[in-house]
């Protein structure tokens, strides 16, 4: 498979660059556990450190412009699925994730995802390891930490779980890795324990996550959200619903999702909120839908870089940044088939530039269309879902100071809809769609299987670009169909996978994990295991 991008990242990588050459500095403290336990300020600082690490930028990663924390991990996951098509440009830093190249243990891409997420886990475990639930305040802090750990364990478990597929072997180093997830990552582990720490099974990890969720529910009872980054008891129930989906306990998932809806008091986004040119998908405070979010302010190092942040990569309205039509031009587009399936009566279709940009229905921020920028410059199907902060397109200290959703109440509605669909009941889906998305919605599914597929499609539309849908793609082995007549996927990402989970969805850990922890057996390198397609079938 030939390379498509000739840019600085490829030069840095070469073909065999191992990941051990970049060090990630884990959070440390010179204070003893006793000193921290005796200081409420120290404990609060530890808890605040979790939210800060969600947007972590290490100097060791300064040359890699995808290294801006949790929102970037979400974009990587989306690019591995089917609905986010990428325009290949010189400044593309994410090509590995949508072309399935350099995804094995010896490359920097595997290093970043593993190092960032395990370091985030270390940060969380540092809190859980020293704070004792001796007061209402410390219980709340522990509840926040356990909610974050449940989220990260769920993410890592699903990303690194090896699911059998026709392209890569389930046997690695004479070990059957099918169903294995991640090592046991918990607080207060000794060095010897971390060096003899094999991957645990999905069932074992589910029990660990269940314990986190139950403690979060207990400790967050009555807790009032102060910052968007604070999980609440409703969020903990939302995490419980995600967990039950993964373990295929649909009755329990529906119950937990229903509790999350009830406790949150949240309501789905309106059309005006969704398409608002100043606050659309960038502001926790502008709606009653977002249950949990991570926030960047103008003081953030990531914002000050102008480039290493979600807005730079996802908003074409900015006059700076990678996604900007006037800047890097690295567009994220809707897959053509995906876009065409959405009826015009569904306002979410306005999340992308239409095939004919002159028929654009969404209002842009004042001043966007200038002598340097007209509708003719709008790339068809490019995302306009994520708007510049406060509608500012020039000053990156404002435009990139945005919020990123970690949980929206719509997810809970659609979890309920999936659970009902498995019993052949379309009422939850129909009620959600007609009340909140398309008053003329019609569901044409005639079986439970078709109904589940329809729920999944609506979920794909709802959460396009938010880093969530990967888990459904992998959980349900949803098909990858990037090669077809009229496709807008880059020629080096035109894969079709109709026979199980796409192999690249089994993430590889960095090689140094094997070296430092001999009990760890990695996932195989999926790179290049699926043939590219063209008009003759296979390239």
Short mmCIF file of C-alpha atoms in Angstrom, two decimals:
data_model
loop_
_atom_site.label_atom_id
_atom_site.label_comp_id
_atom_site.label_asym_id
_atom_site.label_seq_id
_atom_site.Cartn_x
_atom_site.Cartn_y
_atom_site.Cartn_z
CA UNK A 1 0.00 0.00 0.00
CA UNK A 2 1.59 3.25 -1.02
CA UNK A 3 1.97 6.27 1.20
CA UNK A 4 -0.28 9.23 0.49
CA UNK A 5 1.10 12.06 2.58
CA UNK A 6 4.57 13.53 2.38
CA UNK A 7 4.72 15.72 5.42
CA UNK A 8 6.72 16.22 8.56
CA UNK A 9 5.09 13.43 10.56
CA UNK A 10 6.18 10.79 8.05
CA UNK A 11 9.68 12.21 8.11
CA UNK A 12 9.75 11.94 11.87
CA UNK A 13 8.44 8.42 11.86
CA UNK A 14 10.32 6.83 9.03
CA UNK A 15 9.19 3.23 8.74
CA UNK A 16 10.51 1.67 11.91
CA UNK A 17 10.62 4.37 14.59
CA UNK A 18 9.98 2.71 17.92
CA UNK A 19 7.88 4.45 20.46
CA UNK A 20 10.36 4.30 23.30
CA UNK A 21 12.13 7.43 22.05
CA UNK A 22 9.51 9.77 23.49
CA UNK A 23 9.07 9.98 27.24
CA UNK A 24 5.81 10.95 28.86
CA UNK A 25 6.30 12.48 32.28
CA UNK A 26 3.73 11.06 34.67
CA UNK A 27 2.26 13.29 37.37
CA UNK A 28 4.26 13.07 40.58
CA UNK A 29 4.27 14.79 43.92
CA UNK A 30 6.91 15.37 46.55
CA UNK A 31 4.26 15.39 49.26
CA UNK A 32 3.64 12.22 51.26
CA UNK A 33 0.27 10.50 51.32
CA UNK A 34 -0.17 11.59 54.93
CA UNK A 35 0.48 15.23 54.04
CA UNK A 36 -2.03 15.10 51.19
CA UNK A 37 -4.65 13.39 53.33
CA UNK A 38 -4.27 16.14 55.91
CA UNK A 39 -4.70 18.97 53.41
CA UNK A 40 -8.01 19.66 51.73
CA UNK A 41 -6.26 22.03 49.32
CA UNK A 42 -3.85 19.28 48.22
CA UNK A 43 -6.71 16.85 47.73
CA UNK A 44 -8.72 19.40 45.75
CA UNK A 45 -5.65 20.04 43.58
CA UNK A 46 -5.36 16.32 42.85
CA UNK A 47 -9.01 16.16 41.81
CA UNK A 48 -8.61 19.24 39.62
CA UNK A 49 -5.63 17.54 38.02
CA UNK A 50 -7.91 14.90 36.51
CA UNK A 51 -9.94 17.49 34.61
CA UNK A 52 -6.73 19.26 33.58
CA UNK A 53 -5.23 16.04 32.21
CA UNK A 54 -8.18 15.62 29.86
CA UNK A 55 -6.56 18.43 27.84
CA UNK A 56 -2.97 17.50 28.57
CA UNK A 57 -0.11 18.65 26.39
CA UNK A 58 3.37 17.42 27.22
CA UNK A 59 6.50 19.10 25.92
CA UNK A 60 7.67 15.65 24.88
CA UNK A 61 4.89 15.57 22.31
CA UNK A 62 5.14 19.15 21.09
CA UNK A 63 6.12 18.09 17.57
CA UNK A 64 3.02 15.91 17.13
CA UNK A 65 -0.03 17.97 16.41
CA UNK A 66 -2.55 15.30 17.39
CA UNK A 67 -1.16 15.25 20.94
CA UNK A 68 -3.76 17.39 22.71
CA UNK A 69 -5.48 14.91 24.98
CA UNK A 70 -8.88 13.27 25.20
CA UNK A 71 -10.68 15.14 22.37
CA UNK A 72 -7.93 14.03 19.98
CA UNK A 73 -8.35 10.41 21.04
CA UNK A 74 -12.05 10.77 20.18
CA UNK A 75 -11.21 12.07 16.70
CA UNK A 76 -8.84 9.16 16.15
CA UNK A 77 -11.63 6.73 16.99
CA UNK A 78 -14.08 8.45 14.65
CA UNK A 79 -11.61 8.32 11.77
CA UNK A 80 -11.37 4.55 12.18
CA UNK A 81 -15.09 4.17 11.49
CA UNK A 82 -17.11 4.93 8.36
CA UNK A 83 -18.96 8.21 8.78
CA UNK A 84 -16.11 10.74 8.99
CA UNK A 85 -14.39 11.03 5.63
CA UNK A 86 -11.10 12.90 5.43
CA UNK A 87 -9.74 15.16 2.76
CA UNK A 88 -6.08 14.31 2.35
CA UNK A 89 -4.01 17.46 2.67
CA UNK A 90 -0.34 18.20 3.21
CA UNK A 91 -0.93 19.05 6.87
CA UNK A 92 -2.85 15.87 7.74
CA UNK A 93 -1.57 14.42 11.02
CA UNK A 94 -4.25 11.74 11.44
CA UNK A 95 -3.68 9.73 8.27
CA UNK A 96 -2.55 6.57 10.08
CA UNK A 97 -5.90 6.16 11.75
CA UNK A 98 -7.97 6.28 8.58
CA UNK A 99 -5.52 4.56 6.22
CA UNK A 100 -4.61 1.75 8.64
CA UNK A 101 -0.89 2.35 8.37
CA UNK A 102 1.75 2.33 11.15
CA UNK A 103 -0.76 1.15 13.76
CA UNK A 104 1.39 -1.54 15.41
CA UNK A 105 3.41 -1.49 18.60
CA UNK A 106 6.57 -0.07 17.00
CA UNK A 107 5.11 3.26 15.94
CA UNK A 108 4.45 6.57 17.57
CA UNK A 109 0.70 6.40 16.91
CA UNK A 110 0.28 3.38 19.19
CA UNK A 111 2.52 5.06 21.72
CA UNK A 112 0.43 8.17 21.97
CA UNK A 113 -2.93 6.53 22.58
CA UNK A 114 -1.53 4.05 25.10
CA UNK A 115 0.73 6.53 26.91
CA UNK A 116 -1.89 9.24 27.15
CA UNK A 117 -4.70 7.01 28.39
CA UNK A 118 -2.55 5.07 30.87
CA UNK A 119 -1.12 8.36 32.18
CA UNK A 120 -4.65 9.69 32.58
CA UNK A 121 -5.42 6.52 34.53
CA UNK A 122 -2.33 7.12 36.69
CA UNK A 123 -3.59 10.62 37.46
CA UNK A 124 -6.97 9.25 38.53
CA UNK A 125 -5.44 6.47 40.60
CA UNK A 126 -3.31 9.04 42.41
CA UNK A 127 -6.51 10.62 43.70
CA UNK A 128 -8.22 7.37 44.63
CA UNK A 129 -5.10 6.12 46.37
CA UNK A 130 -4.79 8.93 48.91
CA UNK A 131 -8.26 10.42 49.55
CA UNK A 132 -10.34 8.76 52.23
CA UNK A 133 -14.17 9.05 52.32
CA UNK A 134 -14.30 10.68 55.73
CA UNK A 135 -16.55 13.64 54.92
CA UNK A 136 -19.16 14.67 52.40
CA UNK A 137 -16.55 16.66 50.53
CA UNK A 138 -14.01 13.84 50.29
CA UNK A 139 -16.77 11.44 49.24
CA UNK A 140 -17.68 13.82 46.42
CA UNK A 141 -14.04 14.04 45.34
CA UNK A 142 -13.75 10.26 45.34
CA UNK A 143 -17.01 10.01 43.42
CA UNK A 144 -15.58 12.30 40.73
CA UNK A 145 -12.41 10.17 40.53
CA UNK A 146 -14.30 6.88 40.32
CA UNK A 147 -16.53 8.27 37.57
CA UNK A 148 -13.50 9.31 35.54
CA UNK A 149 -11.86 5.94 36.13
CA UNK A 150 -15.00 4.15 35.00
CA UNK A 151 -14.98 6.21 31.80
CA UNK A 152 -11.30 5.61 31.05
CA UNK A 153 -11.47 1.91 31.90
CA UNK A 154 -14.49 1.59 29.63
CA UNK A 155 -12.72 3.42 26.83
CA UNK A 156 -9.47 1.47 27.13
CA UNK A 157 -11.23 -1.84 27.65
CA UNK A 158 -13.22 -1.46 24.46
CA UNK A 159 -10.35 -0.02 22.43
CA UNK A 160 -7.81 -2.69 23.39
CA UNK A 161 -10.13 -5.69 23.74
CA UNK A 162 -9.10 -8.15 21.06
CA UNK A 163 -12.10 -9.21 19.02
CA UNK A 164 -11.66 -12.06 16.56
CA UNK A 165 -11.68 -11.08 12.90
CA UNK A 166 -10.67 -12.66 9.58
CA UNK A 167 -7.57 -10.47 9.18
CA UNK A 168 -5.39 -10.90 12.27
CA UNK A 169 -4.71 -13.95 14.42
CA UNK A 170 -6.07 -14.39 17.94
CA UNK A 171 -2.85 -16.19 18.85
CA UNK A 172 0.12 -14.01 19.73
CA UNK A 173 3.28 -15.35 21.37
CA UNK A 174 1.43 -18.66 21.74
CA UNK A 175 -1.23 -16.95 23.86
CA UNK A 176 -4.90 -16.76 22.87
CA UNK A 177 -5.66 -13.08 23.32
CA UNK A 178 -9.31 -13.14 22.24
CA UNK A 179 -11.38 -11.27 24.80
CA UNK A 180 -8.37 -9.85 26.64
CA UNK A 181 -8.48 -6.13 27.42
CA UNK A 182 -5.91 -4.17 29.46
CA UNK A 183 -3.78 -4.91 32.51
CA UNK A 184 -5.21 -4.36 35.97
CA UNK A 185 -4.70 -0.60 36.38
CA UNK A 186 -5.56 0.39 39.93
CA UNK A 187 -4.30 2.54 42.78
CA UNK A 188 -1.36 1.76 45.06
CA UNK A 189 0.24 -0.92 42.91
CA UNK A 190 3.85 -1.83 43.67
CA UNK A 191 6.50 -1.81 40.98
CA UNK A 192 6.63 -5.60 41.13
CA UNK A 193 2.88 -5.78 40.55
CA UNK A 194 3.08 -3.51 37.51
CA UNK A 195 5.85 -5.66 36.02
CA UNK A 196 3.81 -8.86 36.45
CA UNK A 197 0.51 -7.52 35.24
CA UNK A 198 -1.17 -9.49 32.43
CA UNK A 199 -4.18 -8.30 30.46
CA UNK A 200 -7.44 -9.20 32.15
CA UNK A 201 -10.55 -10.56 30.49
CA UNK A 202 -13.55 -8.49 29.51
CA UNK A 203 -15.57 -10.10 32.30
CA UNK A 204 -12.92 -9.21 34.90
CA UNK A 205 -12.66 -5.62 33.71
CA UNK A 206 -16.43 -5.24 33.71
CA UNK A 207 -16.48 -6.13 37.41
CA UNK A 208 -13.78 -3.52 38.12
CA UNK A 209 -15.74 -0.88 36.22
CA UNK A 210 -18.94 -1.89 37.97
CA UNK A 211 -17.27 -1.25 41.32
CA UNK A 212 -16.17 2.20 40.13
CA UNK A 213 -19.66 3.05 38.91
CA UNK A 214 -21.37 1.95 42.11
CA UNK A 215 -18.96 3.99 44.24
CA UNK A 216 -19.47 7.01 41.97
CA UNK A 217 -23.25 6.68 42.34
CA UNK A 218 -22.91 6.42 46.13
CA UNK A 219 -20.40 9.23 46.64
CA UNK A 220 -22.03 11.68 44.20
CA UNK A 221 -25.50 11.51 45.70
CA UNK A 222 -26.64 15.09 46.23
CA UNK A 223 -23.50 16.53 44.62
CA UNK A 224 -24.14 19.73 42.65
CA UNK A 225 -22.12 20.25 39.49
CA UNK A 226 -19.86 23.31 39.76
CA UNK A 227 -17.84 22.94 36.57
CA UNK A 228 -18.69 21.19 33.28
CA UNK A 229 -15.89 18.73 34.05
CA UNK A 230 -17.59 17.59 37.27
CA UNK A 231 -19.43 14.29 36.80
CA UNK A 232 -22.70 14.03 38.73
CA UNK A 233 -24.73 11.07 39.95
CA UNK A 234 -26.68 11.27 36.68
CA UNK A 235 -23.38 10.95 34.77
CA UNK A 236 -22.50 7.92 36.90
CA UNK A 237 -25.76 6.29 35.85
CA UNK A 238 -24.91 7.18 32.26
CA UNK A 239 -21.59 5.38 32.64
CA UNK A 240 -23.47 2.45 34.10
CA UNK A 241 -25.68 2.38 31.00
CA UNK A 242 -22.58 2.34 28.76
CA UNK A 243 -21.15 -0.53 30.82
CA UNK A 244 -24.32 -2.61 30.54
CA UNK A 245 -24.37 -2.08 26.77
CA UNK A 246 -20.83 -3.47 26.55
CA UNK A 247 -21.79 -6.54 28.58
CA UNK A 248 -25.02 -6.92 26.56
CA UNK A 249 -27.33 -6.62 29.56
CA UNK A 250 -29.95 -4.57 27.75
CA UNK A 251 -32.58 -4.52 30.48
CA UNK A 252 -30.03 -3.10 32.94
CA UNK A 253 -28.74 -0.65 30.32
CA UNK A 254 -32.24 0.70 29.76
CA UNK A 255 -32.84 1.07 33.48
CA UNK A 256 -29.56 2.92 34.04
CA UNK A 257 -30.07 5.21 31.02
CA UNK A 258 -33.58 6.04 32.21
CA UNK A 259 -32.20 6.95 35.63
CA UNK A 260 -29.58 9.17 34.00
CA UNK A 261 -32.27 11.01 32.05
CA UNK A 262 -34.44 11.47 35.12
CA UNK A 263 -31.69 12.58 37.50
CA UNK A 264 -30.01 14.89 35.02
CA UNK A 265 -33.06 17.01 34.25
CA UNK A 266 -31.47 17.49 30.82
CA UNK A 267 -33.33 17.86 27.55
CA UNK A 268 -32.11 17.23 23.98
CA UNK A 269 -30.65 20.04 21.94
CA UNK A 270 -33.03 22.14 19.90
CA UNK A 271 -32.36 23.06 16.28
CA UNK A 272 -31.48 26.61 17.33
CA UNK A 273 -28.95 25.35 19.86
CA UNK A 274 -27.48 22.78 17.48
CA UNK A 275 -26.89 25.30 14.67
CA UNK A 276 -26.12 28.42 16.69
CA UNK A 277 -23.16 30.15 14.96
CA UNK A 278 -21.66 31.28 18.26
CA UNK A 279 -22.36 28.41 20.66
CA UNK A 280 -23.14 25.40 18.49
CA UNK A 281 -21.25 22.39 19.87
CA UNK A 282 -18.70 24.48 21.69
CA UNK A 283 -20.41 25.59 24.91
CA UNK A 284 -21.62 23.56 27.87
CA UNK A 285 -23.46 26.58 29.26
CA UNK A 286 -25.56 27.30 26.18
CA UNK A 287 -27.90 24.33 26.39
CA UNK A 288 -29.57 21.86 28.73
CA UNK A 289 -28.35 18.75 26.90
CA UNK A 290 -24.71 18.33 27.85
CA UNK A 291 -24.31 16.35 31.06
CA UNK A 292 -20.52 16.41 31.22
CA UNK A 293 -17.76 18.18 29.28
CA UNK A 294 -14.12 19.14 29.26
CA UNK A 295 -13.25 22.82 28.94
CA UNK A 296 -10.45 24.83 27.40
CA UNK A 297 -9.95 28.45 28.43
CA UNK A 298 -7.89 31.18 26.80
CA UNK A 299 -5.20 30.48 29.41
CA UNK A 300 -4.73 26.91 28.25
CA UNK A 301 -1.42 26.04 26.62
CA UNK A 302 -3.34 24.18 23.93
CA UNK A 303 -5.34 27.28 23.04
CA UNK A 304 -2.19 29.39 22.99
CA UNK A 305 -0.61 27.08 20.40
CA UNK A 306 -3.52 28.01 18.05
CA UNK A 307 -3.14 24.59 16.35
CA UNK A 308 -3.20 21.85 18.98
CA UNK A 309 -6.87 21.84 19.93
CA UNK A 310 -10.21 20.49 18.78
CA UNK A 311 -11.43 23.73 17.22
CA UNK A 312 -8.32 23.96 15.05
CA UNK A 313 -9.01 20.48 13.71
CA UNK A 314 -12.80 20.61 13.38
CA UNK A 315 -14.01 24.13 12.56
CA UNK A 316 -13.69 25.24 8.94
CA UNK A 317 -15.03 28.68 9.86
CA UNK A 318 -11.84 29.72 11.63
CA UNK A 319 -9.40 31.79 9.63
CA UNK A 320 -6.56 29.82 11.26
CA UNK A 321 -5.99 26.17 12.11
CA UNK A 322 -5.89 22.87 10.28
CA UNK A 323 -9.57 22.59 9.33
CA UNK A 324 -9.85 26.18 8.15
CA UNK A 325 -10.62 26.75 4.49
CA UNK A 326 -8.20 29.67 4.74
CA UNK A 327 -5.64 27.66 6.71
CA UNK A 328 -4.65 24.01 6.46
CA UNK A 329 -7.74 22.84 4.61
CA UNK A 330 -7.83 19.46 6.39
CA UNK A 331 -11.57 18.94 6.16
CA UNK A 332 -13.64 16.35 8.00
CA UNK A 333 -16.56 15.42 5.78
CA UNK A 334 -19.66 13.30 6.10
CA UNK A 335 -19.52 10.04 4.17
CA UNK A 336 -21.66 10.48 1.03
CA UNK A 337 -23.95 7.49 1.62
CA UNK A 338 -24.35 8.45 5.27
CA UNK A 339 -25.26 12.03 4.37
CA UNK A 340 -27.69 11.04 1.62
CA UNK A 341 -29.61 8.76 3.98
CA UNK A 342 -30.48 11.68 6.29
CA UNK A 343 -33.76 13.32 5.20
CA UNK A 344 -33.86 17.09 4.80
CA UNK A 345 -36.58 17.26 7.44
CA UNK A 346 -33.98 16.25 10.04
CA UNK A 347 -32.23 19.45 11.13
CA UNK A 348 -29.04 17.53 11.93
CA UNK A 349 -28.40 17.37 8.18
CA UNK A 350 -27.39 21.02 8.50
CA UNK A 351 -24.23 19.85 10.28
CA UNK A 352 -22.49 19.59 6.90
CA UNK A 353 -22.11 21.79 3.85
CA UNK A 354 -24.66 20.47 1.31
CA UNK A 355 -23.66 19.05 -2.05
CA UNK A 356 -24.49 22.46 -3.51
CA UNK A 357 -22.90 24.98 -1.10
CA UNK A 358 -25.12 27.77 -2.47
CA UNK A 359 -28.05 26.04 -0.73
CA UNK A 360 -26.44 26.29 2.69
CA UNK A 361 -29.16 26.72 5.34
CA UNK A 362 -26.96 27.43 8.35
CA UNK A 363 -26.10 30.94 9.42
CA UNK A 364 -22.40 31.69 9.61
CA UNK A 365 -20.72 33.99 12.05
CA UNK A 366 -20.64 37.64 11.06
CA UNK A 367 -17.79 38.52 8.78
CA UNK A 368 -17.03 35.03 7.52
CA UNK A 369 -18.04 35.69 3.94
CA UNK A 370 -15.59 38.35 2.91
CA UNK A 371 -13.76 39.21 -0.27
CA UNK A 372 -11.34 36.40 0.59
CA UNK A 373 -13.97 33.77 1.34
CA UNK A 374 -17.23 33.02 -0.44
CA UNK A 375 -19.69 30.16 -0.70
CA UNK A 376 -17.70 28.89 -3.67
CA UNK A 377 -14.90 28.04 -1.23
CA UNK A 378 -17.13 25.78 0.85
CA UNK A 379 -16.15 22.11 0.40
CA UNK A 380 -19.26 19.93 -0.04
CA UNK A 381 -20.08 17.74 2.97
CA UNK A 382 -17.42 19.41 5.16
CA UNK A 383 -18.41 19.59 8.81
CA UNK A 384 -19.91 22.80 10.14
CA UNK A 385 -21.15 21.14 13.33
CA UNK A 386 -18.46 22.50 15.65
CA UNK A 387 -18.56 26.31 15.64
CA UNK A 388 -15.75 28.69 16.67
CA UNK A 389 -15.86 29.77 20.29
CA UNK A 390 -18.20 32.75 20.77
CA UNK A 391 -18.45 33.02 16.99
CA UNK A 392 -14.94 34.46 16.80
CA UNK A 393 -13.07 33.37 13.69
CA UNK A 394 -9.83 35.37 13.87
CA UNK A 395 -8.65 35.49 17.48
CA UNK A 396 -7.65 31.91 18.31
CA UNK A 397 -7.53 32.71 22.04
CA UNK A 398 -11.30 33.05 21.85
CA UNK A 399 -12.17 30.74 18.97
CA UNK A 400 -10.34 27.72 20.40
CA UNK A 401 -11.46 28.24 24.01
CA UNK A 402 -14.31 25.76 23.68
CA UNK A 403 -15.98 22.90 25.53
CA UNK A 404 -15.97 19.29 24.32
CA UNK A 405 -18.88 16.98 25.24
CA UNK A 406 -18.17 13.86 27.28
CA UNK A 407 -21.82 12.90 27.73
CA UNK A 408 -25.06 14.25 26.32
CA UNK A 409 -28.53 13.22 27.40
CA UNK A 410 -29.37 12.21 23.81
CA UNK A 411 -27.05 9.22 24.26
CA UNK A 412 -29.26 7.98 27.07
CA UNK A 413 -32.40 8.33 24.96
CA UNK A 414 -30.78 6.31 22.19
CA UNK A 415 -29.55 3.63 24.59
CA UNK A 416 -33.15 3.19 25.74
CA UNK A 417 -34.21 3.08 22.08
CA UNK A 418 -31.66 0.36 21.27
CA UNK A 419 -32.71 -1.74 24.24
CA UNK A 420 -36.38 -1.48 23.24
CA UNK A 421 -35.52 -2.17 19.60
CA UNK A 422 -34.03 -5.51 20.58
CA UNK A 423 -37.53 -6.50 21.64
CA UNK A 424 -39.01 -5.21 18.40
CA UNK A 425 -40.35 -2.05 20.06
CA UNK A 426 -39.85 1.10 17.95
CA UNK A 427 -41.77 3.48 20.21
CA UNK A 428 -38.76 4.94 22.07
CA UNK A 429 -36.96 5.71 18.82
CA UNK A 430 -40.03 7.20 17.18
CA UNK A 431 -40.82 9.33 20.21
CA UNK A 432 -37.27 10.70 20.37
CA UNK A 433 -37.06 11.42 16.67
CA UNK A 434 -40.47 13.07 16.24
CA UNK A 435 -40.20 15.11 19.43
CA UNK A 436 -36.61 16.29 19.05
CA UNK A 437 -35.18 15.73 15.56
CA UNK A 438 -37.70 15.37 12.74
CA UNK A 439 -41.47 15.75 13.27
CA UNK A 440 -42.10 13.81 10.06
CA UNK A 441 -39.83 10.92 10.96
CA UNK A 442 -40.92 7.50 9.68
CA UNK A 443 -39.30 4.23 10.74
CA UNK A 444 -39.46 1.61 8.00
CA UNK A 445 -37.81 -1.24 9.93
CA UNK A 446 -39.79 -4.48 9.78
CA UNK A 447 -37.78 -6.63 12.20
CA UNK A 448 -35.89 -6.24 15.46
CA UNK A 449 -32.59 -6.54 13.58
CA UNK A 450 -33.54 -3.77 11.15
CA UNK A 451 -34.80 -1.66 14.03
CA UNK A 452 -31.49 -1.94 15.90
CA UNK A 453 -29.69 -0.94 12.70
CA UNK A 454 -31.96 2.11 12.40
CA UNK A 455 -31.23 3.11 16.00
CA UNK A 456 -27.52 2.80 15.27
CA UNK A 457 -27.85 5.01 12.23
CA UNK A 458 -29.61 7.71 14.25
CA UNK A 459 -26.89 7.43 16.88
CA UNK A 460 -24.24 7.80 14.18
CA UNK A 461 -25.93 10.99 12.96
CA UNK A 462 -26.36 12.30 16.50
CA UNK A 463 -22.77 11.81 17.63
CA UNK A 464 -20.83 12.38 14.41
CA UNK A 465 -17.42 13.81 15.33
CA UNK A 466 -17.85 13.41 19.09
CA UNK A 467 -15.69 10.31 19.52
CA UNK A 468 -18.48 8.03 20.77
CA UNK A 469 -19.64 5.93 17.85
CA UNK A 470 -16.45 3.82 17.63
CA UNK A 471 -17.67 1.76 20.58
CA UNK A 472 -20.88 0.82 18.76
CA UNK A 473 -18.99 0.04 15.57
CA UNK A 474 -16.75 -2.37 17.43
CA UNK A 475 -19.41 -3.76 19.76
CA UNK A 476 -21.80 -4.62 16.93
CA UNK A 477 -19.24 -5.16 14.12
CA UNK A 478 -20.93 -2.49 12.03
CA UNK A 479 -19.76 -2.62 8.40
CA UNK A 480 -17.07 -0.40 6.93
CA UNK A 481 -18.06 0.66 3.41
CA UNK A 482 -15.73 3.34 2.10
CA UNK A 483 -15.40 2.18 -1.50
CA UNK A 484 -18.44 2.66 -3.72
CA UNK A 485 -19.38 4.75 -6.72
CA UNK A 486 -19.24 8.40 -5.69
CA UNK A 487 -17.29 7.85 -2.48
CA UNK A 488 -15.57 10.86 -0.92
CA UNK A 489 -13.16 8.87 1.23
CA UNK A 490 -9.52 9.37 0.37
CA UNK A 491 -8.24 6.82 -2.12
CA UNK A 492 -5.86 5.35 0.46
CA UNK A 493 -8.66 4.74 2.97
CA UNK A 494 -11.17 3.04 0.67
CA UNK A 495 -11.63 -0.20 2.58
CA UNK A 496 -14.72 -2.39 2.70
CA UNK A 497 -15.12 -4.70 5.71
CA UNK A 498 -18.37 -6.62 5.77
CA UNK A 499 -17.24 -9.77 7.57
CA UNK A 500 -16.74 -8.77 11.18
CA UNK A 501 -14.84 -6.20 13.19
CA UNK A 502 -12.32 -4.12 11.25
CA UNK A 503 -8.92 -5.31 12.52
CA UNK A 504 -7.63 -1.79 13.20
CA UNK A 505 -10.29 -1.40 15.89
CA UNK A 506 -8.18 -3.73 18.06
CA UNK A 507 -5.72 -1.06 19.23
CA UNK A 508 -2.10 -2.07 19.83
CA UNK A 509 -0.24 -0.90 22.91
CA UNK A 510 3.23 0.55 22.72
CA UNK A 511 6.11 -1.97 22.56
CA UNK A 512 7.67 -0.72 25.79
CA UNK A 513 4.66 -2.09 27.66
CA UNK A 514 5.80 -5.58 26.67
CA UNK A 515 9.39 -4.79 27.61
CA UNK A 516 8.55 -3.38 31.05
CA UNK A 517 5.76 -5.85 31.79
CA UNK A 518 6.68 -9.31 30.44
CA UNK A 519 3.26 -10.66 31.42
CA UNK A 520 1.65 -8.38 28.85
CA UNK A 521 0.86 -9.92 25.45
CA UNK A 522 0.03 -7.30 22.81
CA UNK A 523 -2.49 -7.20 19.99
CA UNK A 524 -1.04 -7.88 16.52
CA UNK A 525 -0.26 -5.07 14.11
CA UNK A 526 -3.36 -4.58 11.91
CA UNK A 527 -1.58 -2.31 9.42
CA UNK A 528 -2.21 -3.17 5.80
CA UNK A 529 -4.20 -6.32 6.60
CA UNK A 530 -7.26 -5.18 4.62
CA UNK A 531 -6.88 -4.64 0.88
CA UNK A 532 -7.74 -1.31 -0.67
CA UNK A 533 -10.56 -1.37 -3.21
CA UNK A 534 -10.88 0.12 -6.69
CA UNK A 535 -13.03 -0.39 -9.77
CA UNK A 536 -11.32 -3.73 -10.41
CA UNK A 537 -11.99 -4.96 -6.88
CA UNK A 538 -8.65 -4.89 -5.03
CA UNK A 539 -5.73 -2.54 -5.60
#
